[in-house]
PDB file of C-alpha atoms in Angstrom:
ATOM      1  CA  SER T 917       0.000   0.000   0.000  1.00 42.00           C
ATOM      2  CA  PRO T 918       1.404   3.452  -0.913  1.00 41.00           C
ATOM      3  CA  PRO T 919       2.298   5.794   1.940  1.00 40.00           C
ATOM      4  CA  GLN T 920      -0.269   8.459   2.827  1.00 43.00           C
ATOM      5  CA  PRO T 921       1.001  11.752   1.373  1.00 41.00           C
ATOM      6  CA  SER T 922       0.484  15.115   2.961  1.00 39.00           C
ATOM      7  CA  ALA T 923      -1.264  17.718   0.852  1.00 40.00           C
ATOM      8  CA  ALA T 924       1.975  19.680   0.609  1.00 37.00           C
ATOM      9  CA  VAL T 925       3.898  16.889  -1.120  1.00 40.00           C
ATOM     10  CA  TRP T 926       1.278  15.178  -3.289  1.00 46.00           C
ATOM     11  CA  PRO T 927       1.720  14.670  -6.134  1.00 51.00           C
ATOM     12  CA  PRO T 928       5.505  14.681  -5.997  1.00 47.00           C
ATOM     13  CA  ALA T 929       7.183  17.527  -7.849  1.00 45.00           C
ATOM     14  CA  GLY T 930      10.042  17.447 -10.311  1.00 45.00           C
ATOM     15  CA  PRO T 931      10.924  15.546 -13.457  1.00 41.00           C
ATOM     16  CA  ALA T 932      11.258  12.206 -11.648  1.00 35.00           C
ATOM     17  CA  ALA T 933       7.719  12.480 -10.316  1.00 44.00           C
ATOM     18  CA  LYS T 934       5.910  11.618 -13.516  1.00 44.00           C
ATOM     19  CA  SER T 935       6.466  10.173 -16.915  1.00 37.00           C
ATOM     20  CA  CYS T 936       5.104  11.452 -20.216  1.00 34.00           C
ATOM     21  CA  MET T 937       1.446  12.194 -20.923  1.00 48.00           C
ATOM     22  CA  GLY T 938       0.438  13.111 -17.380  1.00 64.00           C
ATOM     23  CA  ARG T 939       0.958   9.676 -15.836  1.00 68.00           C
ATOM     24  CA  LEU T 940       2.345   9.848 -12.319  1.00 70.00           C
ATOM     25  CA  VAL T 941       5.176   7.405 -11.654  1.00 64.00           C
ATOM     26  CA  ARG T 942       4.246   6.539  -8.063  1.00 74.00           C
ATOM     27  CA  GLU T 943       1.163   4.513  -7.250  1.00 80.00           C
ATOM     28  CA  TYR T 944      -1.755   6.050  -5.347  1.00 86.00           C
ATOM     29  CA  ASN T 945      -5.052   4.806  -4.021  1.00 91.00           C
ATOM     30  CA  LEU T 946      -8.470   6.329  -4.600  1.00 93.00           C
ATOM     31  CA  LYS T 947      -8.608   8.017  -1.184  1.00 93.00           C
ATOM     32  CA  GLN T 948      -5.272   9.751  -1.774  1.00 91.00           C
ATOM     33  CA  VAL T 949      -6.450  11.119  -5.127  1.00 91.00           C
ATOM     34  CA  GLU T 950      -9.753  12.230  -3.599  1.00 94.00           C
ATOM     35  CA  ARG T 951      -7.863  14.087  -0.860  1.00 92.00           C
ATOM     36  CA  ALA T 952      -5.626  15.799  -3.421  1.00 91.00           C
ATOM     37  CA  LEU T 953      -8.681  16.862  -5.450  1.00 94.00           C
ATOM     38  CA  ARG T 954     -10.378  18.274  -2.359  1.00 94.00           C
ATOM     39  CA  ASP T 955      -7.193  20.142  -1.440  1.00 92.00           C
ATOM     40  CA  ILE T 956      -7.539  22.142  -4.688  1.00 92.00           C
ATOM     41  CA  GLY T 957     -11.268  22.741  -4.211  1.00 94.00           C
ATOM     42  CA  GLU T 958     -12.641  19.883  -6.309  1.00 94.00           C
ATOM     43  CA  GLU T 959     -15.307  17.514  -5.022  1.00 96.00           C
ATOM     44  CA  PRO T 960     -14.502  14.123  -6.586  1.00 96.00           C
ATOM     45  CA  LYS T 961     -17.322  12.729  -8.712  1.00 96.00           C
ATOM     46  CA  TRP T 962     -16.163   9.408 -10.065  1.00 96.00           C
ATOM     47  CA  GLN T 963     -17.497   7.693 -13.122  1.00 96.00           C
ATOM     48  CA  VAL T 964     -16.685   3.997 -12.703  1.00 96.00           C
ATOM     49  CA  LEU T 965     -15.434   2.476 -15.946  1.00 94.00           C
ATOM     50  CA  PRO T 966     -14.316  -1.068 -16.901  1.00 91.00           C
ATOM     51  CA  ARG T 967     -11.055  -2.592 -15.639  1.00 89.00           C
ATOM     52  CA  THR T 968     -11.035  -0.758 -12.290  1.00 91.00           C
ATOM     53  CA  GLN T 969     -10.798   2.665 -13.937  1.00 92.00           C
ATOM     54  CA  HIS T 970     -12.354   5.642 -12.155  1.00 95.00           C
ATOM     55  CA  GLN T 971     -12.619   9.003 -13.921  1.00 95.00           C
ATOM     56  CA  HIS T 972     -13.191  12.497 -12.528  1.00 96.00           C
ATOM     57  CA  LYS T 973     -13.914  15.419 -14.855  1.00 96.00           C
ATOM     58  CA  SER T 974     -12.512  18.553 -13.313  1.00 94.00           C
ATOM     59  CA  THR T 975     -14.867  21.456 -12.735  1.00 91.00           C
ATOM     60  CA  LYS T 976     -12.018  23.983 -12.359  1.00 92.00           C
ATOM     61  CA  PHE T 977      -9.713  22.811 -15.143  1.00 92.00           C
ATOM     62  CA  LYS T 978     -10.193  21.424 -18.634  1.00 91.00           C
ATOM     63  CA  ALA T 979      -8.791  18.091 -17.528  1.00 91.00           C
ATOM     64  CA  VAL T 980      -9.748  14.572 -16.541  1.00 92.00           C
ATOM     65  CA  VAL T 981      -8.205  12.559 -13.719  1.00 92.00           C
ATOM     66  CA  ASN T 982      -8.119   8.803 -14.260  1.00 92.00           C
ATOM     67  CA  ILE T 983      -7.098   6.204 -11.698  1.00 92.00           C
ATOM     68  CA  TRP T 984      -6.924   2.457 -12.159  1.00 92.00           C
ATOM     69  CA  THR T 985      -7.472   1.209  -8.616  1.00 92.00           C
ATOM     70  CA  SER T 986      -6.089  -2.274  -9.267  1.00 90.00           C
ATOM     71  CA  ARG T 987      -2.696  -0.787 -10.158  1.00 88.00           C
ATOM     72  CA  GLY T 988      -2.715   2.612  -8.464  1.00 88.00           C
ATOM     73  CA  THR T 989      -1.964   4.268 -11.797  1.00 88.00           C
ATOM     74  CA  VAL T 990      -3.007   7.927 -12.046  1.00 88.00           C
ATOM     75  CA  CYS T 991      -3.168   9.778 -15.354  1.00 88.00           C
ATOM     76  CA  VAL T 992      -4.193  13.407 -15.848  1.00 88.00           C
ATOM     77  CA  GLN T 993      -5.291  14.346 -19.366  1.00 88.00           C
ATOM     78  CA  GLY T 994      -6.737  17.356 -21.132  1.00 88.00           C
ATOM     79  CA  GLY T 995      -5.924  20.853 -22.251  1.00 88.00           C
ATOM     80  CA  SER T 996      -5.394  22.114 -18.678  1.00 89.00           C
ATOM     81  CA  SER T 997      -3.806  18.979 -17.222  1.00 86.00           C
ATOM     82  CA  ALA T 998      -0.530  20.795 -16.542  1.00 86.00           C
ATOM     83  CA  GLN T 999      -2.380  23.528 -14.621  1.00 89.00           C
ATOM     84  CA  LEU T1000      -4.254  20.945 -12.547  1.00 88.00           C
ATOM     85  CA  GLU T1001      -0.996  19.188 -11.676  1.00 84.00           C
ATOM     86  CA  GLU T1002       0.604  22.557 -10.781  1.00 85.00           C
ATOM     87  CA  ALA T1003      -2.313  23.292  -8.437  1.00 87.00           C
ATOM     88  CA  TRP T1004      -1.633  19.961  -6.688  1.00 82.00           C
ATOM     89  CA  ILE T1005       2.015  20.855  -6.224  1.00 79.00           C
ATOM     90  CA  LYS T1006       1.302  24.315  -4.718  1.00 74.00           C
TER      91      LYS T1006
END
């Protein structure tokens, strides 16, 4: 199970923190992602999709947050995905 991050350090910052296309390198669970969304003023509203995928459409950014709960993989996509990730880091 991944360690519980504090709001100040999740998601991790820097080039080692994520790979290309908005996928975070470390694994996270659904509660950690929900906490991070709430920390930036988003109320998580998950659409449950096949293969353990959960998807949240941001109300503040033009971006979508996907998490595959079986793997802990988080991927942020969309025109404002970089801004959403920056808000998490601040």
